[in-house]
Amino acid sequence: MDGMHYAFFPIMLENISRLGYENGFLPISLFANIAMAAATLAIAFKVKNKELKEISYSSAVSAFFGITEPALYGVILKYKRALYAVMIAGAIASSIMITLGVKMFSFLTPGILSLPVFLSPDGSTNNFILALIGIAISGLLAFFITLMAKIEVAPNLTKEKVETSAQITMEKNIPTILAPVSGTIRNLEQCSDSVFSEGLLGKGLVILPQENQLVAPFDGVVSALMPEKHAIGLTSKDGVELLIHIGIDTVAMNGAGFKTFVSIGDTVTSGQQLVTFDRQLIASQGYSTEIPIIVTNTAAYFEIVPLTKNEQVIAGDDLITIVN
C-alpha cells in the first residue's frame, strides 16, 4: 500500500482491542502482499537478464514475508501490466475473503509468517482455511496474469548484439543522451548509494563532477524537480525518462548550495543550464559529490549502452545511447 496503510493503524488496533479481531485492512494487506510477491516471481520467470532475474527472485521472497518495497520499487513499477495484475488479483481475493468474513486475531505484518494469527481462539480452522484460499486466489491470479501479459523484458546481450543494435539505433537518428556535466565517469555499480548501484531505479552511470553546473542532456521537458533542488527528472522528445541526482543524500542539505534555472513543465534544449551547485559545500557537509544519471524507464528498451570508453567526459559529449 506504499505506506498509506500506516494511517489506518489506529483503526486496526482499536478493532483488535474492542472486537478481538481485524477483518478489514490487515487481511486485505496480506492478499495484496501475496499478489505483489507472485507477480514479482512471474517476472523472474519471464526475464532473461540475469541481474534482473536475481533481483526479482530475492524481492519476491521478501514480499512473501510481508516486505514489499523491494518488489514494488525494484521490479513491479517497471512493468505497468504487472502492477495492474497485482491490483486486480489483490482486489478480487480481498473482495471475496472479506465478504466471507476472514479475520486476523492479532496485529502482525501480513505475510506467510502471519498465517497462525488467522487461527480462531475457539480452535476452529475455518478462518485459517479461508486465509489459505485467499492467498491461493491472490497469488495464482497475480502470477498467471503477469505471466501471460505482454511485458517487454530485456534479454541477455552479447557484446556483438549491443554494438550492432547501437549502430542501428544511431543510423535511425535516435538521439543519444549527452553528458550533462564535465567530470570522471564511473560504472553505476561503483555508486556509493545501493539504490543506484543495484540498478533499482534503472541503468545508467555515475559522473564525478569537475564543475558546478548541470546542463540539459537532450531536447525535452522537465518532468520532475525536487524541492531541495538536488535532483531533476527529464523526458526527451522520444520518451526517454532520465533522472539526474546531484550528490548522494544531498536531500538533507535542503537546497543549500543549489540553484535551479528551470521549473517543472519547462521545455529545455540540449546544453541549456538547469542547475548550479557548490561541490565544495557538498563535500564539506560530508556528502559525496557523485552524480548518478539513470534511465528510469530502462525496461522499455532493449539496452542502455554507454557510448564513451574514456574516463573523462566534457559536458555535451555523447554519453549514452538507447537501443530499442
C-alpha positions as a LaTeX table, in Angstrom:
\begin{tabular}{lrrr}
\hline
Residue & $x$ (\AA) & $y$ (\AA) & $z$ (\AA) \\
\hline
Met1 & 0.00 & 0.00 & 0.00 \\
Asp2 & 3.05 & 2.22 & $-0.38$ \\
Gly3 & 2.96 & 3.38 & 3.25 \\
Met4 & $-0.59$ & 4.75 & 3.17 \\
His5 & $-1.75$ & 1.91 & 5.40 \\
Tyr6 & 0.03 & 3.46 & 8.38 \\
Ala7 & $-2.82$ & 5.93 & 8.66 \\
Phe8 & $-5.15$ & 3.02 & 9.42 \\
Phe9 & $-3.06$ & 1.50 & 12.22 \\
Pro10 & $-5.17$ & 3.11 & 14.98 \\
Ile11 & $-8.33$ & 1.63 & 13.45 \\
Met12 & $-6.75$ & $-1.82$ & 13.19 \\
Leu13 & $-5.53$ & $-1.75$ & 16.77 \\
Glu14 & $-8.88$ & $-0.48$ & 18.01 \\
Asn15 & $-10.70$ & $-3.30$ & 16.21 \\
Ile16 & $-8.42$ & $-5.93$ & 17.72 \\
Ser17 & $-8.74$ & $-4.38$ & 21.18 \\
Arg18 & $-12.52$ & $-3.97$ & 21.04 \\
Leu19 & $-13.65$ & $-6.86$ & 18.83 \\
Gly20 & $-10.80$ & $-9.30$ & 19.29 \\
Tyr21 & $-10.06$ & $-9.40$ & 15.56 \\
Glu22 & $-9.41$ & $-7.24$ & 12.48 \\
Asn23 & $-11.49$ & $-8.04$ & 9.43 \\
Gly24 & $-10.54$ & $-5.25$ & 7.04 \\
Phe25 & $-7.18$ & $-3.69$ & 6.41 \\
Leu26 & $-4.94$ & $-6.47$ & 7.75 \\
Pro27 & $-6.43$ & $-9.31$ & 5.66 \\
Ile28 & $-6.52$ & $-7.03$ & 2.62 \\
Ser29 & $-2.84$ & $-6.21$ & 3.17 \\
Leu30 & $-2.00$ & $-9.91$ & 3.27 \\
Phe31 & $-3.65$ & $-10.63$ & $-0.07$ \\
Ala32 & $-2.09$ & $-7.51$ & $-1.61$ \\
Asn33 & 1.38 & $-8.56$ & $-0.41$ \\
Ile34 & 0.95 & $-12.08$ & $-1.76$ \\
Ala35 & $-0.18$ & $-10.68$ & $-5.11$ \\
Met36 & 2.91 & $-8.46$ & $-5.20$ \\
Ala37 & 5.16 & $-11.42$ & $-4.42$ \\
Ala38 & 3.54 & $-13.66$ & $-7.03$ \\
Ala39 & 3.71 & $-11.04$ & $-9.79$ \\
Thr40 & 7.37 & $-10.41$ & $-9.00$ \\
Leu41 & 8.02 & $-14.15$ & $-9.13$ \\
Ala42 & 6.33 & $-14.30$ & $-12.54$ \\
Ile43 & 8.62 & $-11.55$ & $-13.83$ \\
Ala44 & 11.60 & $-13.55$ & $-12.55$ \\
Phe45 & 10.34 & $-16.44$ & $-14.69$ \\
Lys46 & 9.91 & $-14.22$ & $-17.76$ \\
Val47 & 13.12 & $-12.20$ & $-17.82$ \\
Lys48 & 16.35 & $-13.45$ & $-19.31$ \\
Asn49 & 18.55 & $-10.72$ & $-17.91$ \\
Lys50 & 20.48 & $-12.42$ & $-15.10$ \\
Glu51 & 20.74 & $-9.34$ & $-12.89$ \\
Leu52 & 17.02 & $-8.53$ & $-13.06$ \\
Lys53 & 16.14 & $-12.20$ & $-12.55$ \\
Glu54 & 18.18 & $-12.29$ & $-9.32$ \\
Ile55 & 16.61 & $-9.06$ & $-8.07$ \\
Ser56 & 13.13 & $-10.36$ & $-8.89$ \\
Tyr57 & 13.63 & $-13.66$ & $-7.06$ \\
Ser58 & 15.00 & $-12.03$ & $-3.91$ \\
Ser59 & 12.32 & $-9.33$ & $-3.96$ \\
Ala60 & 9.58 & $-11.95$ & $-4.35$ \\
Val61 & 10.85 & $-13.84$ & $-1.31$ \\
Ser62 & 10.82 & $-10.72$ & 0.88 \\
Ala63 & 7.33 & $-9.83$ & $-0.39$ \\
Phe64 & 6.00 & $-13.25$ & 0.63 \\
Phe65 & 7.15 & $-12.38$ & 4.14 \\
Gly66 & 5.40 & $-9.00$ & 4.03 \\
Ile67 & 8.24 & $-6.68$ & 2.96 \\
Thr68 & 7.09 & $-5.43$ & $-0.44$ \\
Glu69 & 9.19 & $-2.30$ & $-1.02$ \\
Pro70 & 11.99 & $-4.09$ & $-2.96$ \\
Ala71 & 9.42 & $-5.79$ & $-5.18$ \\
Leu72 & 7.38 & $-2.64$ & $-5.75$ \\
Tyr73 & 10.18 & $-0.16$ & $-6.40$ \\
Gly74 & 12.78 & $-2.53$ & $-7.79$ \\
Val75 & 10.63 & $-4.62$ & $-10.13$ \\
Ile76 & 6.87 & $-4.06$ & $-10.39$ \\
Leu77 & 6.88 & $-0.32$ & $-11.14$ \\
Lys78 & 8.99 & $-1.02$ & $-14.22$ \\
Tyr79 & 6.14 & $-3.04$ & $-15.73$ \\
Lys80 & 2.71 & $-1.39$ & $-15.68$ \\
Arg81 & 0.86 & $-4.57$ & $-16.62$ \\
Ala82 & 2.42 & $-6.40$ & $-13.70$ \\
Leu83 & 1.21 & $-3.62$ & $-11.42$ \\
Tyr84 & $-2.27$ & $-3.98$ & $-12.88$ \\
Ala85 & $-2.09$ & $-7.72$ & $-12.23$ \\
Val86 & $-1.25$ & $-7.06$ & $-8.57$ \\
Met87 & $-4.14$ & $-4.64$ & $-8.22$ \\
Ile88 & $-6.64$ & $-6.95$ & $-9.92$ \\
Ala89 & $-5.60$ & $-10.08$ & $-8.03$ \\
Gly90 & $-5.46$ & $-8.33$ & $-4.68$ \\
Ala91 & $-8.86$ & $-6.70$ & $-5.21$ \\
Ile92 & $-10.58$ & $-9.94$ & $-6.27$ \\
Ala93 & $-9.12$ & $-12.01$ & $-3.43$ \\
Ser94 & $-9.82$ & $-9.31$ & $-0.84$ \\
Ser95 & $-13.41$ & $-8.80$ & $-2.00$ \\
Ile96 & $-14.20$ & $-12.50$ & $-1.81$ \\
Met97 & $-12.49$ & $-13.13$ & 1.50 \\
Ile98 & $-13.80$ & $-10.03$ & 3.28 \\
Thr99 & $-17.31$ & $-10.96$ & 2.12 \\
Leu100 & $-16.80$ & $-14.44$ & 3.58 \\
Gly101 & $-15.67$ & $-12.88$ & 6.86 \\
Val102 & $-11.97$ & $-13.72$ & 7.10 \\
Lys103 & $-10.32$ & $-12.26$ & 10.23 \\
Met104 & $-6.90$ & $-11.70$ & 11.77 \\
Phe105 & $-6.87$ & $-12.16$ & 15.55 \\
Ser106 & $-3.63$ & $-10.31$ & 16.23 \\
Phe107 & $-1.66$ & $-7.42$ & 14.78 \\
Leu108 & 1.24 & $-8.70$ & 12.69 \\
Thr109 & 2.94 & $-7.78$ & 9.42 \\
Pro110 & 0.78 & $-9.52$ & 6.79 \\
Gly111 & 2.81 & $-12.28$ & 5.18 \\
Ile112 & 3.34 & $-16.02$ & 5.18 \\
Leu113 & 4.62 & $-15.94$ & 8.76 \\
Ser114 & 1.43 & $-14.24$ & 9.92 \\
Leu115 & $-0.77$ & $-17.20$ & 9.00 \\
Pro116 & $-1.00$ & $-18.50$ & 12.60 \\
Val117 & $-2.91$ & $-15.36$ & 13.64 \\
Phe118 & $-5.75$ & $-16.50$ & 11.38 \\
Leu119 & $-6.37$ & $-19.43$ & 13.72 \\
Ser120 & $-9.51$ & $-18.78$ & 15.70 \\
Pro121 & $-9.19$ & $-18.66$ & 19.51 \\
Asp122 & $-12.05$ & $-21.16$ & 19.75 \\
Gly123 & $-9.99$ & $-23.79$ & 17.93 \\
Ser124 & $-11.93$ & $-23.67$ & 14.67 \\
Thr125 & $-9.88$ & $-23.91$ & 11.47 \\
Asn126 & $-12.50$ & $-22.39$ & 9.15 \\
Asn127 & $-10.96$ & $-18.92$ & 9.27 \\
Phe128 & $-7.47$ & $-20.33$ & 8.68 \\
Ile129 & $-8.71$ & $-22.22$ & 5.63 \\
Leu130 & $-10.34$ & $-19.04$ & 4.30 \\
Ala131 & $-6.99$ & $-17.26$ & 4.60 \\
Leu132 & $-5.25$ & $-20.04$ & 2.67 \\
Ile133 & $-7.90$ & $-19.86$ & $-0.05$ \\
Gly134 & $-7.47$ & $-16.09$ & $-0.25$ \\
Ile135 & $-3.71$ & $-16.47$ & $-0.57$ \\
Ala136 & $-4.18$ & $-19.03$ & $-3.33$ \\
Ile137 & $-6.61$ & $-16.82$ & $-5.25$ \\
Ser138 & $-4.45$ & $-13.71$ & $-4.93$ \\
Gly139 & $-1.15$ & $-15.43$ & $-5.67$ \\
Leu140 & $-2.30$ & $-17.57$ & $-8.59$ \\
Leu141 & $-4.21$ & $-14.74$ & $-10.25$ \\
Ala142 & $-1.31$ & $-12.30$ & $-9.99$ \\
Phe143 & 1.21 & $-14.91$ & $-11.13$ \\
Phe144 & $-0.66$ & $-16.09$ & $-14.21$ \\
Ile145 & $-1.94$ & $-12.66$ & $-15.26$ \\
Thr146 & 1.64 & $-11.36$ & $-15.15$ \\
Leu147 & 2.99 & $-14.47$ & $-16.83$ \\
Met148 & 0.50 & $-14.21$ & $-19.70$ \\
Ala149 & 0.68 & $-10.43$ & $-20.04$ \\
Lys150 & 2.75 & $-8.99$ & $-22.85$ \\
Ile151 & 5.63 & $-7.50$ & $-20.91$ \\
Glu152 & 8.77 & $-6.38$ & $-22.70$ \\
Val153 & 11.81 & $-7.74$ & $-20.94$ \\
Ala154 & 15.46 & $-7.29$ & $-21.82$ \\
Pro155 & 17.24 & $-10.50$ & $-22.92$ \\
Asn156 & 20.83 & $-11.40$ & $-22.17$ \\
Leu157 & 23.11 & $-9.49$ & $-24.51$ \\
Thr158 & 26.37 & $-10.27$ & $-26.19$ \\
Lys159 & 28.86 & $-7.54$ & $-26.95$ \\
Glu160 & 28.23 & $-8.03$ & $-30.67$ \\
Lys161 & 24.45 & $-7.65$ & $-30.25$ \\
Val162 & 24.84 & $-4.46$ & $-28.26$ \\
Glu163 & 27.27 & $-2.91$ & $-30.72$ \\
Thr164 & 25.12 & $-3.89$ & $-33.71$ \\
Ser165 & 21.93 & $-2.61$ & $-32.10$ \\
Ala166 & 23.62 & 0.60 & $-31.07$ \\
Gln167 & 24.80 & 1.16 & $-34.64$ \\
Ile168 & 21.28 & 0.54 & $-35.98$ \\
Thr169 & 19.86 & 2.92 & $-33.39$ \\
Met170 & 22.25 & 5.70 & $-34.37$ \\
Glu171 & 21.54 & 5.12 & $-38.06$ \\
Lys172 & 17.86 & 5.71 & $-37.30$ \\
Asn173 & 18.84 & 9.12 & $-35.90$ \\
Ile174 & 17.58 & 8.33 & $-32.42$ \\
Pro175 & 19.33 & 10.96 & $-30.28$ \\
Thr176 & 21.81 & 9.99 & $-27.65$ \\
Ile177 & 21.97 & 11.24 & $-24.09$ \\
Leu178 & 24.73 & 13.81 & $-23.81$ \\
Ala179 & 26.85 & 14.39 & $-20.74$ \\
Pro180 & 25.08 & 16.94 & $-18.51$ \\
Val181 & 28.26 & 17.80 & $-16.64$ \\
Ser182 & 32.02 & 17.53 & $-17.13$ \\
Gly183 & 33.83 & 15.03 & $-14.97$ \\
Thr184 & 35.06 & 11.48 & $-14.46$ \\
Ile185 & 32.87 & 8.55 & $-15.49$ \\
Arg186 & 32.28 & 5.63 & $-13.15$ \\
Asn187 & 30.23 & 2.47 & $-13.61$ \\
Leu188 & 26.86 & 2.62 & $-11.88$ \\
Glu189 & 27.91 & $-0.36$ & $-9.74$ \\
Gln190 & 30.57 & 1.88 & $-8.17$ \\
Cys191 & 27.99 & 4.33 & $-6.80$ \\
Ser192 & 28.10 & 4.63 & $-3.02$ \\
Asp193 & 24.28 & 4.50 & $-2.80$ \\
Ser194 & 22.96 & 0.95 & $-3.22$ \\
Val195 & 19.64 & 2.19 & $-4.60$ \\
Phe196 & 21.57 & 3.32 & $-7.67$ \\
Ser197 & 24.40 & 0.76 & $-7.70$ \\
Glu198 & 22.00 & $-2.19$ & $-7.64$ \\
Gly199 & 20.04 & $-0.76$ & $-10.56$ \\
Leu200 & 16.79 & $-0.48$ & $-8.63$ \\
Leu201 & 15.86 & 2.74 & $-10.42$ \\
Gly202 & 17.24 & 1.74 & $-13.82$ \\
Lys203 & 20.50 & 1.59 & $-15.73$ \\
Gly204 & 22.95 & 4.41 & $-16.23$ \\
Leu205 & 26.29 & 5.59 & $-14.93$ \\
Val206 & 27.90 & 7.99 & $-12.48$ \\
Ile207 & 29.91 & 11.16 & $-13.11$ \\
Leu208 & 32.25 & 12.67 & $-10.55$ \\
Pro209 & 31.78 & 16.35 & $-11.47$ \\
Gln210 & 34.63 & 18.72 & $-12.20$ \\
Glu211 & 32.39 & 21.77 & $-12.49$ \\
Asn212 & 29.41 & 23.24 & $-10.67$ \\
Gln213 & 26.87 & 23.34 & $-13.47$ \\
Leu214 & 24.33 & 20.87 & $-14.83$ \\
Val215 & 23.02 & 21.27 & $-18.39$ \\
Ala216 & 20.27 & 19.53 & $-20.37$ \\
Pro217 & 21.49 & 16.28 & $-21.98$ \\
Phe218 & 18.85 & 16.39 & $-24.74$ \\
Asp219 & 15.86 & 18.35 & $-26.01$ \\
Gly220 & 12.87 & 17.62 & $-23.84$ \\
Val221 & 10.75 & 18.62 & $-20.87$ \\
Val222 & 11.44 & 18.99 & $-17.15$ \\
Ser223 & 9.21 & 16.27 & $-15.70$ \\
Ala224 & 10.34 & 16.43 & $-12.07$ \\
Leu225 & 12.28 & 18.79 & $-9.84$ \\
Met226 & 12.84 & 18.10 & $-6.18$ \\
Pro227 & 12.06 & 20.96 & $-3.76$ \\
Glu228 & 15.59 & 20.57 & $-2.36$ \\
Lys229 & 16.90 & 21.15 & $-5.92$ \\
His230 & 19.30 & 18.20 & $-5.71$ \\
Ala231 & 17.58 & 16.03 & $-8.32$ \\
Ile232 & 15.86 & 16.65 & $-11.62$ \\
Gly233 & 13.83 & 14.45 & $-13.94$ \\
Leu234 & 13.77 & 15.00 & $-17.69$ \\
Thr235 & 11.78 & 13.41 & $-20.51$ \\
Ser236 & 13.17 & 13.54 & $-24.03$ \\
Lys237 & 11.10 & 14.09 & $-27.17$ \\
Asp238 & 11.49 & 10.36 & $-27.82$ \\
Gly239 & 10.16 & 9.36 & $-24.41$ \\
Val240 & 13.43 & 8.63 & $-22.61$ \\
Glu241 & 12.96 & 9.33 & $-18.89$ \\
Leu242 & 16.13 & 10.45 & $-17.16$ \\
Leu243 & 16.92 & 11.11 & $-13.51$ \\
Ile244 & 19.97 & 13.20 & $-12.62$ \\
His245 & 20.77 & 13.16 & $-8.91$ \\
Ile246 & 23.38 & 15.67 & $-7.73$ \\
Gly247 & 25.33 & 14.14 & $-4.87$ \\
Ile248 & 24.36 & 11.34 & $-2.50$ \\
Asp249 & 22.00 & 12.06 & 0.41 \\
Thr250 & 22.14 & 15.75 & $-0.51$ \\
Val251 & 18.40 & 15.99 & 0.11 \\
Ala252 & 19.46 & 16.66 & 3.70 \\
Met253 & 21.06 & 19.95 & 2.62 \\
Asn254 & 17.58 & 21.39 & 1.99 \\
Gly255 & 18.68 & 23.26 & $-1.12$ \\
Ala256 & 21.75 & 24.93 & 0.36 \\
Gly257 & 24.32 & 25.46 & $-2.39$ \\
Phe258 & 21.85 & 24.61 & $-5.17$ \\
Lys259 & 20.18 & 26.99 & $-7.64$ \\
Thr260 & 17.70 & 25.97 & $-10.33$ \\
Phe261 & 17.06 & 27.75 & $-13.61$ \\
Val262 & 14.03 & 25.75 & $-14.79$ \\
Ser263 & 10.67 & 24.62 & $-13.44$ \\
Ile264 & 8.54 & 21.52 & $-13.88$ \\
Gly265 & 6.91 & 21.56 & $-17.31$ \\
Asp266 & 9.55 & 23.77 & $-18.91$ \\
Thr267 & 10.80 & 22.82 & $-22.36$ \\
Val268 & 14.59 & 22.61 & $-22.49$ \\
Thr269 & 17.14 & 22.30 & $-25.25$ \\
Ser270 & 20.38 & 20.38 & $-25.21$ \\
Gly271 & 23.09 & 22.31 & $-23.37$ \\
Gln272 & 20.67 & 24.62 & $-21.56$ \\
Gln273 & 21.62 & 25.42 & $-17.97$ \\
Leu274 & 19.46 & 23.53 & $-15.48$ \\
Val275 & 21.07 & 23.67 & $-12.05$ \\
Thr276 & 24.18 & 25.05 & $-10.40$ \\
Phe277 & 25.61 & 23.50 & $-7.25$ \\
Asp278 & 28.50 & 24.02 & $-4.87$ \\
Arg279 & 30.76 & 20.96 & $-4.92$ \\
Gln280 & 32.91 & 22.29 & $-2.12$ \\
Leu281 & 29.91 & 22.86 & 0.13 \\
Ile282 & 28.54 & 19.39 & $-0.60$ \\
Ala283 & 31.87 & 17.80 & 0.27 \\
Ser284 & 32.33 & 19.95 & 3.37 \\
Gln285 & 28.96 & 18.74 & 4.65 \\
Gly286 & 30.23 & 15.17 & 4.39 \\
Tyr287 & 28.28 & 14.14 & 1.28 \\
Ser288 & 29.58 & 12.52 & $-1.88$ \\
Thr289 & 29.51 & 14.75 & $-4.97$ \\
Glu290 & 28.97 & 11.86 & $-7.40$ \\
Ile291 & 26.11 & 12.35 & $-9.86$ \\
Pro292 & 24.12 & 9.23 & $-10.83$ \\
Ile293 & 22.50 & 9.55 & $-14.27$ \\
Ile294 & 19.70 & 6.99 & $-14.59$ \\
Val295 & 17.34 & 6.00 & $-17.39$ \\
Thr296 & 14.33 & 5.32 & $-15.18$ \\
Asn297 & 12.27 & 3.64 & $-17.91$ \\
Thr298 & 15.08 & 1.20 & $-18.70$ \\
Ala299 & 12.59 & $-1.67$ & $-19.01$ \\
Ala300 & 11.06 & $-0.05$ & $-22.10$ \\
Tyr301 & 14.27 & $-0.53$ & $-24.07$ \\
Phe302 & 16.45 & $-3.36$ & $-25.34$ \\
Glu303 & 19.56 & $-1.99$ & $-23.66$ \\
Ile304 & 21.17 & 1.15 & $-22.28$ \\
Val305 & 24.63 & 1.50 & $-23.80$ \\
Pro306 & 27.35 & 3.94 & $-22.64$ \\
Leu307 & 28.98 & 5.37 & $-25.77$ \\
Thr308 & 32.20 & 6.71 & $-24.34$ \\
Lys309 & 35.03 & 4.46 & $-23.24$ \\
Asn310 & 37.03 & 7.34 & $-21.79$ \\
Glu311 & 37.13 & 8.05 & $-18.09$ \\
Gln312 & 36.89 & 11.80 & $-18.65$ \\
Val313 & 33.89 & 13.44 & $-20.28$ \\
Ile314 & 33.05 & 17.03 & $-21.19$ \\
Ala315 & 29.51 & 18.38 & $-20.91$ \\
Gly316 & 27.87 & 17.90 & $-24.30$ \\
Asp317 & 29.86 & 14.78 & $-25.23$ \\
Asp318 & 27.96 & 11.66 & $-26.28$ \\
Leu319 & 27.33 & 9.63 & $-23.14$ \\
Ile320 & 24.58 & 7.01 & $-23.54$ \\
Thr321 & 22.51 & 5.64 & $-26.39$ \\
Ile322 & 19.18 & 3.87 & $-26.12$ \\
Val323 & 18.86 & 0.58 & $-28.01$ \\
Asn324 & 15.27 & $-0.27$ & $-28.96$ \\
\hline
\end{tabular}
